[in-house]
Short mmCIF file of C-alpha atoms in Angstrom, two decimals:
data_model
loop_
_atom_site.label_atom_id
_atom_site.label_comp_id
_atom_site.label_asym_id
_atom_site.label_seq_id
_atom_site.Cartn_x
_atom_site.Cartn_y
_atom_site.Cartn_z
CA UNK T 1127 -49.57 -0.75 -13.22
CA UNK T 1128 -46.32 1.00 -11.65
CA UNK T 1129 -46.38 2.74 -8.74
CA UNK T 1130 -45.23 5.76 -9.34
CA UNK T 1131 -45.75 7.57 -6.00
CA UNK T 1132 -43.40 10.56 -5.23
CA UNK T 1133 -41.25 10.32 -2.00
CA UNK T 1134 -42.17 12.15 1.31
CA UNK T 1135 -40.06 15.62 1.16
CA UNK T 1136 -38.63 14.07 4.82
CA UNK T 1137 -37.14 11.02 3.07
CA UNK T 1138 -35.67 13.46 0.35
CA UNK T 1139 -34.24 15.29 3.29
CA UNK T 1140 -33.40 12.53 5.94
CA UNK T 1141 -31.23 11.04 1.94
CA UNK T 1142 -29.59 13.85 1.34
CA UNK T 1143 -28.37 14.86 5.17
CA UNK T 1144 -26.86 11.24 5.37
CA UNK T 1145 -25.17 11.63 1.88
CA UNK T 1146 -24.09 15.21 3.33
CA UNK T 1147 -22.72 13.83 6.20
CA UNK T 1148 -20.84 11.01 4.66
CA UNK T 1149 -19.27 13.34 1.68
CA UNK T 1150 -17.89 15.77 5.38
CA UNK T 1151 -16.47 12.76 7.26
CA UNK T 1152 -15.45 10.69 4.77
CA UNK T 1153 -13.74 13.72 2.21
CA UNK T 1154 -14.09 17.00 3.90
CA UNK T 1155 -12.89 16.26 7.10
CA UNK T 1156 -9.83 14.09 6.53
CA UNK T 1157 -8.33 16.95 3.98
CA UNK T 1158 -8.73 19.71 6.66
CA UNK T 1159 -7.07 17.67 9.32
CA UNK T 1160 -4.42 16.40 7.72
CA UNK T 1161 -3.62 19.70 6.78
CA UNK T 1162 -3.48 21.06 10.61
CA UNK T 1163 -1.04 17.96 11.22
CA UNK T 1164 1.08 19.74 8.47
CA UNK T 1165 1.08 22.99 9.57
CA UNK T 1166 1.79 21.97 12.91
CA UNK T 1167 4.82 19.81 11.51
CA UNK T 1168 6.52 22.62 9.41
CA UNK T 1169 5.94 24.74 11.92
CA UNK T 1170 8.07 22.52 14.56
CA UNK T 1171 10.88 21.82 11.96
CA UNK T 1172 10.90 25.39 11.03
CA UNK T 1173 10.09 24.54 7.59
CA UNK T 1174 7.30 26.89 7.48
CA UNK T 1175 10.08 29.70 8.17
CA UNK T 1176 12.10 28.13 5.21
CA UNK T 1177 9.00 28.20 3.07
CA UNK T 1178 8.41 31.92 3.75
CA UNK T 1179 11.99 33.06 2.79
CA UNK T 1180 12.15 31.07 -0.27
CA UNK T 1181 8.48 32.46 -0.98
CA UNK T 1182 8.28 35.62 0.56
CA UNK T 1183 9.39 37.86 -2.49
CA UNK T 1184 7.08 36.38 -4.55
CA UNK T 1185 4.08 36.33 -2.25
CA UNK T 1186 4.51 40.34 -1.40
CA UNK T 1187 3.64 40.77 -5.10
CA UNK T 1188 0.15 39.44 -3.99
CA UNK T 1189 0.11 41.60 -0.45
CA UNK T 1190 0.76 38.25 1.29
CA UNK T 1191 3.25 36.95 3.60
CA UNK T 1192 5.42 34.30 2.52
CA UNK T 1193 3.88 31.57 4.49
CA UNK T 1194 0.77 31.81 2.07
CA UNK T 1195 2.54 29.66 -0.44
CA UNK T 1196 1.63 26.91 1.60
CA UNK T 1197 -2.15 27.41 1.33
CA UNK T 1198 -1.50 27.58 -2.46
CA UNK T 1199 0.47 24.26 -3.11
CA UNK T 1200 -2.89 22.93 -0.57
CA UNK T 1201 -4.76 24.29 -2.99
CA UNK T 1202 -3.18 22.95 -6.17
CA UNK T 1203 -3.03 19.08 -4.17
CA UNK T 1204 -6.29 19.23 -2.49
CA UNK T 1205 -9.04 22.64 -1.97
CA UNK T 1206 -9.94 21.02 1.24
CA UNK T 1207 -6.44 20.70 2.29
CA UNK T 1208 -6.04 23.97 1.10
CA UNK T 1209 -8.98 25.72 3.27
CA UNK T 1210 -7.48 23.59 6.58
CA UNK T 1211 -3.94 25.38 5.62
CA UNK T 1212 -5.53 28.62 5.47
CA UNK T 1213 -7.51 28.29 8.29
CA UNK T 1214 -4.36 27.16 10.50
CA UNK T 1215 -2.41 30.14 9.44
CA UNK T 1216 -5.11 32.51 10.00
CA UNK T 1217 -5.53 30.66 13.57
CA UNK T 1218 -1.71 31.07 14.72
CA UNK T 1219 -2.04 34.52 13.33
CA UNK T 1220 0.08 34.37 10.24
CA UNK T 1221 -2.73 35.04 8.02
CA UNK T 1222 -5.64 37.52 8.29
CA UNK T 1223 -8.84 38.25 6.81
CA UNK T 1224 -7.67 39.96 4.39
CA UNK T 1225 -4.78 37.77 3.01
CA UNK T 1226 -7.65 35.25 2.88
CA UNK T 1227 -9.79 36.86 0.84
CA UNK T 1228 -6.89 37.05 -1.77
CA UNK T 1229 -6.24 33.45 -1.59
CA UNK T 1230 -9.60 32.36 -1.82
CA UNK T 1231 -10.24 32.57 -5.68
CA UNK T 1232 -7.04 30.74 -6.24
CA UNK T 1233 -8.15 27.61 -4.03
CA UNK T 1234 -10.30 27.41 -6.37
CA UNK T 1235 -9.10 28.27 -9.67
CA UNK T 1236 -6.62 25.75 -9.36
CA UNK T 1237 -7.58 23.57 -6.86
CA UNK T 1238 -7.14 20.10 -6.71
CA UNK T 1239 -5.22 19.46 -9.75
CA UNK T 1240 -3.37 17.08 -8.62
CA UNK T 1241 -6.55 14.05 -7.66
CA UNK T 1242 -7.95 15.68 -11.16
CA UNK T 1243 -5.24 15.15 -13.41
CA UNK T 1244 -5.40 11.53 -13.47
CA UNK T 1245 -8.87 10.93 -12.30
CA UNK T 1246 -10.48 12.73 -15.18
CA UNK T 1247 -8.09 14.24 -17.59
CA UNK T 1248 -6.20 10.64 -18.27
CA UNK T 1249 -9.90 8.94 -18.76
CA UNK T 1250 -11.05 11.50 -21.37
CA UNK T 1251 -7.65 10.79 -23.33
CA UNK T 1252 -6.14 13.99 -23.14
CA UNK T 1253 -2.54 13.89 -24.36
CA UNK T 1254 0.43 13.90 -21.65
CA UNK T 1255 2.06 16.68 -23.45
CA UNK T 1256 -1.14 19.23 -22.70
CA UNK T 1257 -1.63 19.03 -19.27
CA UNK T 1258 1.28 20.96 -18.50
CA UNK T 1259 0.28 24.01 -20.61
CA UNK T 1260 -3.91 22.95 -18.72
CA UNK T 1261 -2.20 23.38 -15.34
CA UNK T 1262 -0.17 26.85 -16.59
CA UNK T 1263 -3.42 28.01 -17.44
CA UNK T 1264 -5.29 27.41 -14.47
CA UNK T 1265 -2.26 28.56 -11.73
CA UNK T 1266 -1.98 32.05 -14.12
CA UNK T 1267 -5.32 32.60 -14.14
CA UNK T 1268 -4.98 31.87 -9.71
CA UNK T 1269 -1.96 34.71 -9.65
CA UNK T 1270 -4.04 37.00 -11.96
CA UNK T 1271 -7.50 36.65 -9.39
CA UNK T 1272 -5.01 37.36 -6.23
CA UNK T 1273 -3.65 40.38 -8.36
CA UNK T 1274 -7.36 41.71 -8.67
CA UNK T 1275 -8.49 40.78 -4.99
CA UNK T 1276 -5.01 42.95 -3.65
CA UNK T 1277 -6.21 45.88 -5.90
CA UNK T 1278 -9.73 45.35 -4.46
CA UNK T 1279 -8.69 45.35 -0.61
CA UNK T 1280 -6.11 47.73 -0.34
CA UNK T 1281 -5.55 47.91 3.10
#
């Protein structure tokens, strides 16, 4: 006969802390820091300054300074890169609590398209010529959640 015991609710736990911590220091963690290292770099070159001009008109639409387009194109590569962009903006005092509450439905409306596109839309055989429209979709729908967060937090 099989044993068909049930495991101790401590192994259950003790599992799914160690798959926990590998999925932070293995995924999480690498995403967030590499995007402080970028950040830090535009900042230096004064590309972050070049990013806000070319961005800025577009952002204020949204209530949000012109630097936020960087947490957005985090966003659209990578949400965890994304949340590390955020968070160093909101650090150095470029973003605030409010700005981030607008971004944060479009980190994840279209986040991470970029490692899904291939990784899952390419497998399930969707045609090349469609993903462009898929990815329209999803950053409108971003610019239309920002829209409704603004009218929500009128400051």
């Amino acid at each position: 006969m099989a044993d068909t015991t049930k495991p101790m609710i401590t192994d259950v736990f003790v599992a799914g802390a160690r798959k926990g911590w590998n999925i932070a220091t293995t995924s999480t963690l690498p995403n967030v820091l590499m995007a402080f290292i970028i950040i830090y770099a535009l900042q230096i070159t004064g590309a972050l300054n070049g990013l806000a001009l070319i961005f800025g008109p577009l952002m204020k639409i949204f209530g949000l300074p012109g630097e936020a387009a960087a947490v957005l194109i985090g966003g659209w590569m990578s949400m965890g890169g994304a949340i590390g962009v955020a968070i160093s903006l909101f650090e150095k005092g470029i973003l605030t609590g409010a700005h981030l509450a607008i971004l944060a439905p479009a980190i994840y409306l279209m986040g991470s398209q970029v490692q899904y596109a291939g990784r899952i839309l390419g497998v399930v055989g969707i045609p090349a010529k469609r993903i462009p429209l898929m990815i329209a979709i999803s950053v409108l729908n971003a610019f239309g959640a920002m829209l409704i967060m603004r009218l929500m937090i009128l400051e």
